[in-house]
XYZ file of N, CA and C in Angstrom:
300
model
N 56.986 -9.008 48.856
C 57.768 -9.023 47.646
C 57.345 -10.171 46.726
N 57.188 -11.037 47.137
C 56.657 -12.388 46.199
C 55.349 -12.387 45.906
N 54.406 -11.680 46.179
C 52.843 -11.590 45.677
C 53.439 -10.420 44.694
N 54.028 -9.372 44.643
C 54.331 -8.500 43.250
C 54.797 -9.160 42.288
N 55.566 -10.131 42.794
C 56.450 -11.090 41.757
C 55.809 -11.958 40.936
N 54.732 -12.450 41.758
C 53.671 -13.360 40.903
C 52.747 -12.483 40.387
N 52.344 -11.481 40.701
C 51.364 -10.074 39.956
C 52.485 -10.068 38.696
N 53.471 -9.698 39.251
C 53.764 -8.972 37.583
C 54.240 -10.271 36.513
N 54.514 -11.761 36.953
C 54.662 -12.587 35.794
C 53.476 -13.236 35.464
N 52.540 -13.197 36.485
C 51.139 -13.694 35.528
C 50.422 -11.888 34.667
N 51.005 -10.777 35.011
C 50.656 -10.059 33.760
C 51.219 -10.356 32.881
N 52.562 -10.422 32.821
C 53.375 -10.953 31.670
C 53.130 -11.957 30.719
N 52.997 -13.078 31.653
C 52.060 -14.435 30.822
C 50.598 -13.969 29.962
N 50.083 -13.346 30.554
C 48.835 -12.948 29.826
C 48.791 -11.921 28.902
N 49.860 -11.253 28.807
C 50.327 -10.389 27.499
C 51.019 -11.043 26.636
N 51.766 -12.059 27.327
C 52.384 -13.146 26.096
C 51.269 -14.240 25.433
N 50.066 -14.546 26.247
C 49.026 -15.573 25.660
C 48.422 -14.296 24.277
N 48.270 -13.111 24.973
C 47.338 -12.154 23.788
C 48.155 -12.130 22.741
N 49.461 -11.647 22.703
C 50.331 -11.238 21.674
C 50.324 -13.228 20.816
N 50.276 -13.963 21.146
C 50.330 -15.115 20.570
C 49.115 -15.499 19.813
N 47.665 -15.206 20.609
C 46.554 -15.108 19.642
C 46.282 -14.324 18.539
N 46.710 -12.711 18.531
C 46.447 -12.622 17.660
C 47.592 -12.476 16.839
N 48.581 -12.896 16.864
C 49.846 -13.410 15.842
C 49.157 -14.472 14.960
N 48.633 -15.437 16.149
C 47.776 -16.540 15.237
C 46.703 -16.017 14.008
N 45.429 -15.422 14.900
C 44.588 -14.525 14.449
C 44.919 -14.238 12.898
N 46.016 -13.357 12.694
C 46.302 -12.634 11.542
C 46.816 -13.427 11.257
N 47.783 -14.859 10.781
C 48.269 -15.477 9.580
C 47.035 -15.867 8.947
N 46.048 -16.780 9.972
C 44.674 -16.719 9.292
C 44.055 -16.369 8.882
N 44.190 -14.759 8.979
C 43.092 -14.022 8.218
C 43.871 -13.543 6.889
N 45.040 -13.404 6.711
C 45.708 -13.263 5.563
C 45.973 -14.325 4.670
N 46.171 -15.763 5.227
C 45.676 -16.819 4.459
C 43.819 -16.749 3.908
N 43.570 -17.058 4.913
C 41.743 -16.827 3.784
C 41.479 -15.981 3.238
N 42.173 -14.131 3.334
C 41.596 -13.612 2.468
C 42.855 -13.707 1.067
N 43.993 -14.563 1.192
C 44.906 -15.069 0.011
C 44.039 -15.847 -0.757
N 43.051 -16.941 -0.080
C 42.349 -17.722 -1.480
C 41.138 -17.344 -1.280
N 40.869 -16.274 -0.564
C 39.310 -15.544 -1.221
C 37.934 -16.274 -0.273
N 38.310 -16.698 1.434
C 37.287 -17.226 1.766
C 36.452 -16.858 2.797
N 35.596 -16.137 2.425
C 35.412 -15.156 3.498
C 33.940 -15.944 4.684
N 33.452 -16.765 4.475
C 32.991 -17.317 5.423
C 34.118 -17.897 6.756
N 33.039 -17.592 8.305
C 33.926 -18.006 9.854
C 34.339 -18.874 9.785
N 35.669 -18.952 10.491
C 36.005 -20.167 10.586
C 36.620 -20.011 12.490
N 36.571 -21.709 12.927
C 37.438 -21.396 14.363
C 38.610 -22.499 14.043
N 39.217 -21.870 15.168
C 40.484 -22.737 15.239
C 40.620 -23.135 16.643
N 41.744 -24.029 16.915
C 42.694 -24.464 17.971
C 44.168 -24.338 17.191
N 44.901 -23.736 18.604
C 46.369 -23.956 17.836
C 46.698 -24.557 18.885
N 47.646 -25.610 18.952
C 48.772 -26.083 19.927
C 50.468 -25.870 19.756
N 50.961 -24.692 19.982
C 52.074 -24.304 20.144
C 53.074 -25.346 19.917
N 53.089 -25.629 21.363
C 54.138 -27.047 21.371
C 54.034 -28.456 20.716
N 52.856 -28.841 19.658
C 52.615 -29.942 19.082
C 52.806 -29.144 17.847
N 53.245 -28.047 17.307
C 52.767 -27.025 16.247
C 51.376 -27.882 15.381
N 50.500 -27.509 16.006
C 49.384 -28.402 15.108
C 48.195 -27.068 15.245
N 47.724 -26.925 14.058
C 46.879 -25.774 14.137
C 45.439 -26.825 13.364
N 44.421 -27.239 14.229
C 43.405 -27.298 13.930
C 41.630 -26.095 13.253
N 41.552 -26.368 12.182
C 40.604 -25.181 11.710
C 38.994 -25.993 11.691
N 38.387 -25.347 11.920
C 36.790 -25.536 12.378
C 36.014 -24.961 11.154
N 35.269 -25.316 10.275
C 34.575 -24.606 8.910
C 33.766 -25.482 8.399
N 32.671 -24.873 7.469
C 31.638 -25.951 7.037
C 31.860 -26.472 5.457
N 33.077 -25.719 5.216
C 33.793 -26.438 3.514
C 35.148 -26.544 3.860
N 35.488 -27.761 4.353
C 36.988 -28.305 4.762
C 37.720 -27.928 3.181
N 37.089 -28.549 1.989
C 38.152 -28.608 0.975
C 38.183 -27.659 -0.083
N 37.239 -26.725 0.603
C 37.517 -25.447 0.011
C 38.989 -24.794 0.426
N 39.068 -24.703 1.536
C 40.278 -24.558 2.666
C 41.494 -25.439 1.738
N 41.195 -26.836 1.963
C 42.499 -27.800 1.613
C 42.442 -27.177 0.176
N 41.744 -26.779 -0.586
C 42.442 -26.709 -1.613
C 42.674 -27.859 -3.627
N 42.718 -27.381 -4.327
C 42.969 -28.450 -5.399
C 44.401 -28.943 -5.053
N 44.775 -30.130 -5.147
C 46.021 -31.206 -4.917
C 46.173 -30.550 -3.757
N 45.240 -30.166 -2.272
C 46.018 -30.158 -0.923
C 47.116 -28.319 -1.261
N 47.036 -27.769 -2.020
C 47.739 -26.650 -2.378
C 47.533 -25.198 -1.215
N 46.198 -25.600 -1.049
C 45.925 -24.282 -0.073
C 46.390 -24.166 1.054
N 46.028 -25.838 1.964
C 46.602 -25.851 3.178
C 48.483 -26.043 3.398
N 49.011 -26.722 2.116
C 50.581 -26.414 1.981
C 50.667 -24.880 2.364
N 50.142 -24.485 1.633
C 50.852 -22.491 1.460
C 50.698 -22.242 3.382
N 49.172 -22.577 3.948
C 49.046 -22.361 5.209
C 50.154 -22.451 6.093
N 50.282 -24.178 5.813
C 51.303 -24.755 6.811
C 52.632 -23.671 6.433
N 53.112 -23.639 5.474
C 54.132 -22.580 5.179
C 54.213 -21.241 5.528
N 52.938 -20.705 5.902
C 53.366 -19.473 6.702
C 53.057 -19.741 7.950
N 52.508 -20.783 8.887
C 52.844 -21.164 9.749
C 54.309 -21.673 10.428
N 54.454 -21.932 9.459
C 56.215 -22.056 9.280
C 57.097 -21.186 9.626
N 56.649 -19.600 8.469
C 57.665 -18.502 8.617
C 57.144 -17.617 9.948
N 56.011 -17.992 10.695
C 55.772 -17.332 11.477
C 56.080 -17.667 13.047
N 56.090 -19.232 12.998
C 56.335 -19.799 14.622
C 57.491 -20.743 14.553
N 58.031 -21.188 13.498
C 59.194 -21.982 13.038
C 58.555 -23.547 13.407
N 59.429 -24.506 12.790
C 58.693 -26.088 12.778
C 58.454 -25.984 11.942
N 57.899 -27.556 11.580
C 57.218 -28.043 10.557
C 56.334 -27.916 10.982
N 54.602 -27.507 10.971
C 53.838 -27.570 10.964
C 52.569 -28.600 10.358
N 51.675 -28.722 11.055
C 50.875 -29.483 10.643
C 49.404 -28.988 11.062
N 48.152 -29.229 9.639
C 47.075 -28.456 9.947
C 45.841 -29.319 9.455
N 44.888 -29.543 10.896
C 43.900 -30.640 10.196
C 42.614 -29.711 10.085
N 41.995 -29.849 9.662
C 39.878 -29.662 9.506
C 39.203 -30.624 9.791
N 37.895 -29.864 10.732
C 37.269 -30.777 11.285
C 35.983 -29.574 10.557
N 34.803 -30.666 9.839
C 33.752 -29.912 9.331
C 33.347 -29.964 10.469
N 32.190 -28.709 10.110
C 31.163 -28.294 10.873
C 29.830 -28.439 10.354
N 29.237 -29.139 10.947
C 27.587 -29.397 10.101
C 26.334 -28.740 10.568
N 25.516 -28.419 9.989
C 24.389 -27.871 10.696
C 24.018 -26.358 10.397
N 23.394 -25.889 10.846
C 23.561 -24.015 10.840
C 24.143 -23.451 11.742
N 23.919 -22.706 11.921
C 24.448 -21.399 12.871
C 23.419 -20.264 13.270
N 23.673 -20.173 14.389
C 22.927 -18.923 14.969
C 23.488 -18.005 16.080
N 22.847 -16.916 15.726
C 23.520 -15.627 16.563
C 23.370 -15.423 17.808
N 23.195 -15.679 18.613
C 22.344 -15.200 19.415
C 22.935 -13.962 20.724
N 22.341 -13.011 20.573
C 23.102 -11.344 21.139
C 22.739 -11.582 22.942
């Protein structure tokens, strides 16, 4: 009885980690395509610190004129996981490559 018990709450947990990524997933992609930015970007989110770190090679394209872009962010980070939120950029330098 207790190996089903731990089967079925680590499925559970791992349908609750998916349903949380791409909750994340999509505020992000509806924020960048809100100010039009269609180059990759990565992230980290930390739930319980609500701190959503973004990974990109034009940080202040992202932040925005007067910091405006990443406000609106943090704000639907807001209406989506509750908290105050907070959201840093870390550039990315260099190129990129594919490799299949």
């Amino acid at each position: 009885m207790e190996d089903y018990e731990e089967k079925r709450f680590q499925e559970f947990r791992n349908e609750c980690i998916i349903f949380t990524k791409n909750r994340e997933k999509a505020v992000i992609e509806k924020w960048l395509e809100k100010i039009g930015y269609t180059e990759p970007v990565g992230y980290a989110c930390s739930l319980s610190d609500r701190e959503m770190t973004i990974y990109t090679t034009r940080p202040g394209v992202l932040i925005g004129k007067a910091g405006n872009s990443v406000k609106e962010f943090e704000a639907m980070l807001t209406e989506e996981f509750c908290g105050i939120w907070n959201v840093k950029f870390v550039e990315i330098r260099g190129d990129f490559v594919n490799i299949k």
